[in-house]
Coordinates of C-alpha atoms and ligand atoms in Angstrom, one line a residue:
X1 CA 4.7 130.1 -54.1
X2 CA 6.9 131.5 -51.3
X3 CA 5.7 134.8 -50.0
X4 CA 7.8 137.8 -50.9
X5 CA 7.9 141.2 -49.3
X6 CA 9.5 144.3 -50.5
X7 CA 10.1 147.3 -48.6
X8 CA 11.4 150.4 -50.4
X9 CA 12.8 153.8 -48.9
X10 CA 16.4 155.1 -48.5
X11 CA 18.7 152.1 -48.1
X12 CA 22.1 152.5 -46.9
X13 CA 24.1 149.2 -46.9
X14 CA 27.9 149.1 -45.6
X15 CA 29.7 146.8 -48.1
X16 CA 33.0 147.0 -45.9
X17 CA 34.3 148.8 -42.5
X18 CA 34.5 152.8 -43.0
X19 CA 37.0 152.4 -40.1
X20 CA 39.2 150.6 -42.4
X21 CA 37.6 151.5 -45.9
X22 CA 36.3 155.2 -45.4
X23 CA 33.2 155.9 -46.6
X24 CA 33.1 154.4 -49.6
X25 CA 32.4 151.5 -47.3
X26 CA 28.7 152.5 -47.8
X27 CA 26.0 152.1 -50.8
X28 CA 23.8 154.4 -50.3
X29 CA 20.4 154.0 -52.3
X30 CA 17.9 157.0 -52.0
X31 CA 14.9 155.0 -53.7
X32 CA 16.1 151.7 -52.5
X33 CA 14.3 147.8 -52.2
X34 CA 15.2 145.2 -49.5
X35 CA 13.3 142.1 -50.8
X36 CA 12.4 139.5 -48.2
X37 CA 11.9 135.9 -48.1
X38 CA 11.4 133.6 -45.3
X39 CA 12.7 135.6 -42.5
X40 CA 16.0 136.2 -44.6
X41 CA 16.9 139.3 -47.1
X42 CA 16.6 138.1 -50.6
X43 CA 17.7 140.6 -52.6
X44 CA 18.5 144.3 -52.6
X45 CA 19.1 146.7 -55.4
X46 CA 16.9 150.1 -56.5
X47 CA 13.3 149.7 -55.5
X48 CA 12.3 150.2 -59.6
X49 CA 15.0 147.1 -60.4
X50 CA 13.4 144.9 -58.1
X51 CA 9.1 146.1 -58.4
X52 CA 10.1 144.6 -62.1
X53 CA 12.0 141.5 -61.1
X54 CA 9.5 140.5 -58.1
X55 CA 5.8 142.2 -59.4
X56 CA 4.0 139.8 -57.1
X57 CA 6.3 140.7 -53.6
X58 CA 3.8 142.5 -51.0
X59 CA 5.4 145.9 -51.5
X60 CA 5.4 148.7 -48.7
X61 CA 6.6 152.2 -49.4
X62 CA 8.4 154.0 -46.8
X63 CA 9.0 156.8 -48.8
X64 CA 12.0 158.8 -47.6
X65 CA 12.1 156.5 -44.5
X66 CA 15.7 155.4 -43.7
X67 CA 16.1 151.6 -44.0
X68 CA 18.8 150.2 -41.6
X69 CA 19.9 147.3 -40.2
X70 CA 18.5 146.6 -37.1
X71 CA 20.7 148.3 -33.9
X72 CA 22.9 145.4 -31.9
X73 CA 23.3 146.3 -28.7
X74 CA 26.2 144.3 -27.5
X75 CA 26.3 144.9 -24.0
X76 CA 23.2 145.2 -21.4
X77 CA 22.0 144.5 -18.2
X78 CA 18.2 144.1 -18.3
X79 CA 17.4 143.6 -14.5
X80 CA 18.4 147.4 -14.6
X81 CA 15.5 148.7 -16.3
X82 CA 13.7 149.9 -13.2
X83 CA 16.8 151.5 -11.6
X84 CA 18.5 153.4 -14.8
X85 CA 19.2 157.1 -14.3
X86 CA 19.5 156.6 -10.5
X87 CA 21.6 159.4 -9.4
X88 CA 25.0 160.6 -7.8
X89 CA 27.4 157.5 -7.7
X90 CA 30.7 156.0 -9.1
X91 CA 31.0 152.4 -10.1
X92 CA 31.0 150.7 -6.7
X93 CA 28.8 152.6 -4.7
X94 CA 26.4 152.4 -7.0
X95 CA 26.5 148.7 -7.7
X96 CA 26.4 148.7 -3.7
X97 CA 23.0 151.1 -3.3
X98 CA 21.2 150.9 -6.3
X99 CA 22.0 147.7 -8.4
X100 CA 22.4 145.0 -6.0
X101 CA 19.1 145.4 -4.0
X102 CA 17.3 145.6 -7.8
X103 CA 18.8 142.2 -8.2
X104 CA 17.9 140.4 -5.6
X105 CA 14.3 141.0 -6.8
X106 CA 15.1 139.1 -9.3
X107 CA 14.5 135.8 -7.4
X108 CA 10.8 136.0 -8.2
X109 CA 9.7 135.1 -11.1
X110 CA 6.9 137.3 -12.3
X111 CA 9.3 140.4 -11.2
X112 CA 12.0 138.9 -14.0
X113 CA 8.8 138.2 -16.3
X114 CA 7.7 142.1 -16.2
X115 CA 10.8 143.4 -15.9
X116 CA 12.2 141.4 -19.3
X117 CA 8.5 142.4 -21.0
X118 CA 9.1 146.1 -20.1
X119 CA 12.7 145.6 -21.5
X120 CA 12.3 144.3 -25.0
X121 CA 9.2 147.0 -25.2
X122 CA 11.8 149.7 -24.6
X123 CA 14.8 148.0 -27.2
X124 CA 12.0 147.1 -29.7
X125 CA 10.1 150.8 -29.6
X126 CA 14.1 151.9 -30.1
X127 CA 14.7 150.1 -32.8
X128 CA 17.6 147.2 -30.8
X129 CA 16.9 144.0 -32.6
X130 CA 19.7 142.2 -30.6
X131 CA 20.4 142.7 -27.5
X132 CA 23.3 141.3 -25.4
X133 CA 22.3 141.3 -21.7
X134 CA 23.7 140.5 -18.5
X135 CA 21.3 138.8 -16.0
X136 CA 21.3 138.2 -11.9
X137 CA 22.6 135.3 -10.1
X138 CA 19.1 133.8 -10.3
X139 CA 18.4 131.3 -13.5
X140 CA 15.0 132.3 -13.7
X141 CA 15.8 135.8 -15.0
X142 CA 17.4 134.1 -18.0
X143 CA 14.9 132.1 -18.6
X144 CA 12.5 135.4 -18.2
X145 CA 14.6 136.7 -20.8
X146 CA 15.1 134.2 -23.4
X147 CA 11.0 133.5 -23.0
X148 CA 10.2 136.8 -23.7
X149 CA 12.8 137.0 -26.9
X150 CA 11.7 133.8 -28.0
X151 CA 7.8 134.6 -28.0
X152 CA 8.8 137.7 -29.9
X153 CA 10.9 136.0 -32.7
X154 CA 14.4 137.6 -31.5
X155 CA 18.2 137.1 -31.9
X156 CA 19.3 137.5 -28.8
X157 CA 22.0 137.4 -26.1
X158 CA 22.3 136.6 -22.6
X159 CA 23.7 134.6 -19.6
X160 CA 23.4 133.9 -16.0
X161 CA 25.1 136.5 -14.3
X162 CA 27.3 134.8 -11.7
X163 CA 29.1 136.1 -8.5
X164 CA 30.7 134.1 -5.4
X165 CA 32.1 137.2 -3.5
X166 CA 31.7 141.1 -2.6
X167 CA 28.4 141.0 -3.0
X168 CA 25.2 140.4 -0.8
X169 CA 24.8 137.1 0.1
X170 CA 21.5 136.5 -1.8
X171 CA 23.0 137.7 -4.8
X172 CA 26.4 135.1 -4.6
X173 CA 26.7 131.6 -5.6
X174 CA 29.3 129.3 -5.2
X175 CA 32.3 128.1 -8.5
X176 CA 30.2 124.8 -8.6
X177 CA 26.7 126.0 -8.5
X178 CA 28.1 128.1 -11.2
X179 CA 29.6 126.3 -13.1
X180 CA 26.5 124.0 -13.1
X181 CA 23.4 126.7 -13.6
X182 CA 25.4 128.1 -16.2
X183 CA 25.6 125.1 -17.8
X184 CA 22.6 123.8 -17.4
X185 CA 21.1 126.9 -18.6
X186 CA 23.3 126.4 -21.4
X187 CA 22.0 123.2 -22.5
X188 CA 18.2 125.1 -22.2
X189 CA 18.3 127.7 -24.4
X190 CA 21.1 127.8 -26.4
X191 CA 20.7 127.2 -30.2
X192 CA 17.0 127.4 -29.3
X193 CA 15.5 129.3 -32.2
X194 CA 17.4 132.5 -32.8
X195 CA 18.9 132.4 -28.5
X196 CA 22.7 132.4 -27.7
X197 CA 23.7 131.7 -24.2
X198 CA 26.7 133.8 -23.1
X199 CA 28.6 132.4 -19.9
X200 CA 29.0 135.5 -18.0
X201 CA 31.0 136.1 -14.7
X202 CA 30.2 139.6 -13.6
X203 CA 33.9 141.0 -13.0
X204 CA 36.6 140.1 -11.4
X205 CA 35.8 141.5 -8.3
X206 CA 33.0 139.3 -7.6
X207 CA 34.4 136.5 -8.6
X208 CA 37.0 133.9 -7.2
X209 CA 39.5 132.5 -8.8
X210 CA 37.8 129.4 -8.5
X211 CA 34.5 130.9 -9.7
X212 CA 36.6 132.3 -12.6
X213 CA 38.4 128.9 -13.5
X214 CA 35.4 127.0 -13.7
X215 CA 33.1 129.3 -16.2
X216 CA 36.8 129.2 -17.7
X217 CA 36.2 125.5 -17.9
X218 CA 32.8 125.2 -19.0
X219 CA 33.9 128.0 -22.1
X220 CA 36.5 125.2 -23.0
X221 CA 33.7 122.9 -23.7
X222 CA 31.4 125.3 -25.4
X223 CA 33.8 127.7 -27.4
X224 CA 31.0 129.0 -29.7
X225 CA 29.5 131.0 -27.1
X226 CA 30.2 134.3 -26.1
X227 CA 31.7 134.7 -22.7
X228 CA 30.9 138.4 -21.7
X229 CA 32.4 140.5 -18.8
X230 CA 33.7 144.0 -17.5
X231 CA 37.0 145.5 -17.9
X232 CA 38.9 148.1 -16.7
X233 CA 35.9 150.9 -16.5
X234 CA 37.1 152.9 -13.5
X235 CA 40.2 153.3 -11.9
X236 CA 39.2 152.5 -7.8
X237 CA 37.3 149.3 -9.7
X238 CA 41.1 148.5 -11.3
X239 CA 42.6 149.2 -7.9
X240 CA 40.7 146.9 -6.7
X241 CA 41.3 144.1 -9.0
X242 CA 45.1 144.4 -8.0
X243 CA 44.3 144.0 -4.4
X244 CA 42.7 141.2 -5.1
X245 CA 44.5 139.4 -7.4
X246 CA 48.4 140.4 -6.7
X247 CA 49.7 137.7 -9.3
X248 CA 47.9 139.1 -11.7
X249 CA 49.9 141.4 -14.3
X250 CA 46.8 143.4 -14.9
X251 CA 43.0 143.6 -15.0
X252 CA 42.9 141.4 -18.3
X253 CA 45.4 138.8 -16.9
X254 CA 43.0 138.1 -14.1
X255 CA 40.7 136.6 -17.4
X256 CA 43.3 135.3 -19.4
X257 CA 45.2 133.4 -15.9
X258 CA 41.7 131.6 -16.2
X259 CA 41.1 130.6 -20.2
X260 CA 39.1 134.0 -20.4
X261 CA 40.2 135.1 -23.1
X262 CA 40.2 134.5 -26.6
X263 CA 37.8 134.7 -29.8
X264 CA 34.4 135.5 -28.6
X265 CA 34.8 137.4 -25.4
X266 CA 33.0 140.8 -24.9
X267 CA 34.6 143.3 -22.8
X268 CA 32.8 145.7 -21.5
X269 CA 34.2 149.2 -21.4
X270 CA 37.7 148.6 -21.8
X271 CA 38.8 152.1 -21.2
X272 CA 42.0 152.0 -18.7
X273 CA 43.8 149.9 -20.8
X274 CA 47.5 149.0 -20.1
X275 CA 49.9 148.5 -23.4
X276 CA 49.9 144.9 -22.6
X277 CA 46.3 144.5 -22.0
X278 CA 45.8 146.3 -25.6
X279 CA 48.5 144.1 -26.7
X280 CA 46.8 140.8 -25.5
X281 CA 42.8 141.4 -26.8
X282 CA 44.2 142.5 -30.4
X283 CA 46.3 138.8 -30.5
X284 CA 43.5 136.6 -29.3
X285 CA 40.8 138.2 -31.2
X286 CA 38.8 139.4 -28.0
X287 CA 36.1 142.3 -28.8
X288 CA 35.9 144.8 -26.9
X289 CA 32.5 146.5 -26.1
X290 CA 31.7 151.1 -25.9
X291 CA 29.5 151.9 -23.6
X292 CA 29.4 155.6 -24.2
X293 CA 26.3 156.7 -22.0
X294 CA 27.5 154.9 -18.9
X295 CA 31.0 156.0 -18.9
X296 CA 29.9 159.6 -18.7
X297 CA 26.7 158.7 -16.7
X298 CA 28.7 157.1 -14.1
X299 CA 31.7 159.1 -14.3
X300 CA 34.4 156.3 -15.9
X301 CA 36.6 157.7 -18.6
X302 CA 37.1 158.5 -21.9
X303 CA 37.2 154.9 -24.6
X304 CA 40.0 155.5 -27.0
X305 CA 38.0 154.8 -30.2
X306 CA 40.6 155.9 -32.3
X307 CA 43.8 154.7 -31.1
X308 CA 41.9 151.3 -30.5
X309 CA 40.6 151.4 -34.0
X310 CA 44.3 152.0 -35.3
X311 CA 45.3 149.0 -33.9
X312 CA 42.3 147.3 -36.1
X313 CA 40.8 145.9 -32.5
X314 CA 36.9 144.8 -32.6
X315 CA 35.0 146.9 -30.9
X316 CA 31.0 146.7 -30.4
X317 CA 28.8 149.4 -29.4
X318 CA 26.2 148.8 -26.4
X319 CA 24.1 151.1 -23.6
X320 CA 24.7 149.4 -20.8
X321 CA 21.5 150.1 -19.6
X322 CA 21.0 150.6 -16.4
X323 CA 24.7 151.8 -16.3
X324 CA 24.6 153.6 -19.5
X325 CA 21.3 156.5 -19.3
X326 CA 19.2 155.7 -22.3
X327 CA 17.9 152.3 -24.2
X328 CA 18.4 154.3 -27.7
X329 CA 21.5 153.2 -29.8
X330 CA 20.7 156.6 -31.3
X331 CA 21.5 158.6 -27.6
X332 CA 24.4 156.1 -27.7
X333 CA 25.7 156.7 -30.9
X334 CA 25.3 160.5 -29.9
X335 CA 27.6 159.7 -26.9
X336 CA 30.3 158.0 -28.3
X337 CA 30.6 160.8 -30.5
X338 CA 30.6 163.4 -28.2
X339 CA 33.6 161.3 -26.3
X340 CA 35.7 160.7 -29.5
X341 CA 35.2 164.6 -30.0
X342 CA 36.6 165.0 -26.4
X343 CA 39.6 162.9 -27.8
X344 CA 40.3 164.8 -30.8
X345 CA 38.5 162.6 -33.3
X346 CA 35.0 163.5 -35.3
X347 CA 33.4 159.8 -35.7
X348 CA 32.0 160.1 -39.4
X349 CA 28.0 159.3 -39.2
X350 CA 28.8 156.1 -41.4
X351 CA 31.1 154.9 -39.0
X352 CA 28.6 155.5 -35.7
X353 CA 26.2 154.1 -38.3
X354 CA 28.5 150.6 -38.8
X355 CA 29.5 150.8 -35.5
X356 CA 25.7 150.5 -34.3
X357 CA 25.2 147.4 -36.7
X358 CA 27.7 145.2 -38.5
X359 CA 30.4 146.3 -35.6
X360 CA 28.5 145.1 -32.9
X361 CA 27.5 141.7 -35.5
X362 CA 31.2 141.5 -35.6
X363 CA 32.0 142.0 -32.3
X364 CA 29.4 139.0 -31.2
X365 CA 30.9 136.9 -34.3
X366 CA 27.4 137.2 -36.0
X367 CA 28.4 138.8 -38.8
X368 CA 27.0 136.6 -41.3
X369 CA 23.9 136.9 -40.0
X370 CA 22.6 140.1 -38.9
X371 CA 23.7 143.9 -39.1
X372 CA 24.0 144.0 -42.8
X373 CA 21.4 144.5 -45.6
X374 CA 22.5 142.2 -47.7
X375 CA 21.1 138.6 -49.5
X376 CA 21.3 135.8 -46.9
X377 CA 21.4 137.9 -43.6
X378 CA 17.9 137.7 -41.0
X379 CA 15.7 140.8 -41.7
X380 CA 15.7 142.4 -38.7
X381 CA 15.1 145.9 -39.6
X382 CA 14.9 149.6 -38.3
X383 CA 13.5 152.4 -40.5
X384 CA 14.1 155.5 -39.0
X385 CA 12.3 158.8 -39.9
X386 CA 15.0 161.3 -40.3
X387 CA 12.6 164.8 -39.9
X388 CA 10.9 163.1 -36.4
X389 CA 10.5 166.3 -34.2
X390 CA 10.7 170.0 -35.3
X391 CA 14.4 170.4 -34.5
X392 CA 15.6 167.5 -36.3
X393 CA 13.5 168.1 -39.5
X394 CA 14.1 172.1 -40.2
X395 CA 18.2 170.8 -39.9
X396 CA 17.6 167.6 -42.4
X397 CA 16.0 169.8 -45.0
X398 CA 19.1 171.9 -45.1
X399 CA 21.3 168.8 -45.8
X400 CA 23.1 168.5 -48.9
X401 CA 24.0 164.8 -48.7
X402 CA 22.7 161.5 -46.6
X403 CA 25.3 161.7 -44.5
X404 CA 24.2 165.2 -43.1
X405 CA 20.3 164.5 -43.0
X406 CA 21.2 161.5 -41.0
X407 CA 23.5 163.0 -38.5
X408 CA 20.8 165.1 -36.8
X409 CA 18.5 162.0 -36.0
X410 CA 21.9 160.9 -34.9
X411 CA 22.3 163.5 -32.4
X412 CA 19.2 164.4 -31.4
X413 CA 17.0 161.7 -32.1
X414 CA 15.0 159.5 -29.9
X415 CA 12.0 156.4 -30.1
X416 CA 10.2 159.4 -32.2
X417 CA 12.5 158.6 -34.8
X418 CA 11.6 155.2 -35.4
X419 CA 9.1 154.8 -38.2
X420 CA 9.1 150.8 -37.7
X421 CA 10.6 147.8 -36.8
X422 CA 11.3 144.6 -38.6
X423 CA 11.9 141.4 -36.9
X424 CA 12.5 138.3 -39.6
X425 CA 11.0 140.9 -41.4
X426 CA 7.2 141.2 -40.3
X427 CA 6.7 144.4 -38.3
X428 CA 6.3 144.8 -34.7
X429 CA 4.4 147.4 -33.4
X430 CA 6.6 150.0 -31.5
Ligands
GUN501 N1 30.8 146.3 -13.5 C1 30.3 145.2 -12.8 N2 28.9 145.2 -12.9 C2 28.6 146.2 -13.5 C3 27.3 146.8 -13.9 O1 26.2 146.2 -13.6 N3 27.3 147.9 -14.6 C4 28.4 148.5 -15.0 N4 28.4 149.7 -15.7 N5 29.6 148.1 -14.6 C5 29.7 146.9 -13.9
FE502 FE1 27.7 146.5 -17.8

């Protein structure tokens, strides 16, 4: 007989977006069971319901651990690690001086092979069981990266990260060599196990036309990948892009002028948006991807959850490590509360909770799979202890509902926070 396991602590499972739905969009169970079988959720319910349905599933007791979806961090960039938190510079300038020479490291090997170990460490010990992540120019750093998700059983994202301009010349390729490593690297690893390849020009700025048009051209053939990218995240970066591109009508049209556009593209940042460009990603179903740490970290702007979230737009929420200042989707959810607050808009914790999970599933169209406790989705799990350090546990005792025990781990919680980690639902040490 098929092995069952069944895990039992708070459950909270979102049956619908608390954007759209409120909070009623969320079951909360305080002695909750997820039951899994082969990798996949089986069954939830009460943990009493299902001890009686399933007496010979492997049972372990969290207790008044907090059982989650895995996070889905939806935007990344893993050749970072070493260089997050490096100080004192806006967008460019700090591409220019600190990100670029990290980079070009990247054309050895065993660099990418440490660096992508040290990576999933962090994500894993932060409870990220997806992450979407940029690369470098150099195909061996997606291969680092999908061999070190692979051995580890993960669902995860990534793409060569290509660039043919404005950038040092052992960090550029060419539209063709492009086009063809991307697609070659396509071929690889995508569909491989739980791996999704993401064709990924950098930005526009680093990219010709010509570069453009041809990843353009490969996502033509392959329209169930992602195609991930940056838009409008600071204002000289958007000056820029209209120098560069005087045809174009905006930052966005500079993607769309080259088939860039549609169901499936990420957008990173998205926070200078024009009426048009807002316009344009609601009608072809593009997602767009908060970075909250790394728009204050580096000094971009404020992302208009709420007005975006009106206009019923998908939005994922991501670190953007090395950009963004943590690898915790915890610090990151604390972030993009702080900036809605700036904007005159308390995010509910149920909505930084979705937002963290099924939003990001939806946002990288794998919302049938992950994000969501719920029969048939992978069990890639967080349980978070919500009383982690002294702060955070004298505030949760005083909390007269979920919602307010859980908002203090929101805010102030760390890797201390996370009790354990559940990939295809066997733990992983963290
Ligand atoms: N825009 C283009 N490249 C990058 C990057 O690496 N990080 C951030 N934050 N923005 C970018
Ligand atoms: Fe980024």
């Amino acid at each position: 007989m098929t092995k069952e396991t069944l895990l039992i602590g708070q459950t909270l499972a979102f049956e619908a977006d608390p954007f759209q739905q409120g909070i009623d969009a969320a079951r909360y169970d305080s002695r909750g069971g997820i039951l899994i079988r082969d990798g996949l959720i089986a069954a939830t319910g009460t943990a009493d319901d299902l001890r009686r349905k399933h007496p010979m599933a492997e049972v372990t007791d969290y207790g008044d651990g907090f059982i989650l979806p895995g996070f889905i961090d939806a935007h990344a960039h893993y050749p970072q690690t070493a260089m997050i938190a490096s100080w004192g510079k806006r967008l460019i300038d700090w591409l220019n001086g600190y990100t670029f020479p990290e980079e070009m490291k990247f054309s050895d090997p065993k660099y990418a092979f440490e660096i992508a170990r040290t990576y999933f460490d962090l994500t894993l010990a932060n409870g990220t069981t997806t992450a979407t992540s940029f690369t470098t120019i150099h195909p061996e750093s997606v291969d680092a990266y999908f061999t070190e998700a692979q051995s580890r059983g993960l669902r995860a994202i990534a793409g060569k990260t290509c660039m043919d301009r404005n950038a040092p010349e052992r960090l550029t390729d060419t539209a063709q060599s492009a086009y063809d490593d991307s697609k070659a690297l396509l071929e690889k690893w995508h569909g491989q196990d739980r791996l999704i390849y993401a064709i990924t020009p950098r930005f526009s700025p680093t990219s010709t036309r010509e570069q453009l048009n041809a990843l353009g051209a490969l996502w033509a053939e392959h329209p169930d990948c992602p195609m991930q990218t940056h838009l409008s995240e600071q204002t000289e970066e958007i000056a820029w892009v209209r120098d560069l591109f005087p045809e174009a009508r905006d930052y966005l049209d500079t993607y769309e002028a080259a088939g860039l556009v549609g169901p499936g593209a990420l957008f990173g940042h998205a926070i200078h948006l024009t009426d048009r460009e807002r316009a344009r990603l609601k009608e072809t179903g593009a997602s767009l991807i908060h970075c909250p740490t790394s728009n204050t970290f580096i000094g971009s702007g404020l992302f208009d959850m709420d007005g975006l979230m009106r206009e019923s737009q998908t939005i994922g929420l991501a670190t953007d490590t090395g950009g963004g200042s943590s690898f915790s989707m915890l610090r990151t959810m604390a972030a993009a509360y702080e900036i809605a607050q700036l904007r005159g808009r308390a995010l509910h914790p149920a909505e930084l909770l979705w937002l963290a999970t099924s939003g990001s599933a939806r946002a990288l169209r794998l919302e049938t799979k992950i994000g969501t406790l719920a029969p048939g989705f992978e069990a890639d799990l967080v349980i978070l202890d919500l009383a982690s350090t002294p702060a955070i546990a004298q505030r949760a005792t005083r909390a007269q509902s979920i919602w307010e025990a859980v908002f203090p781990t929101i805010m102030m919680g760390d890797d201390r926070a996370i009790q354990d980690v559940r990939i295809s639902g066997k733990p992983v040490r963290v």
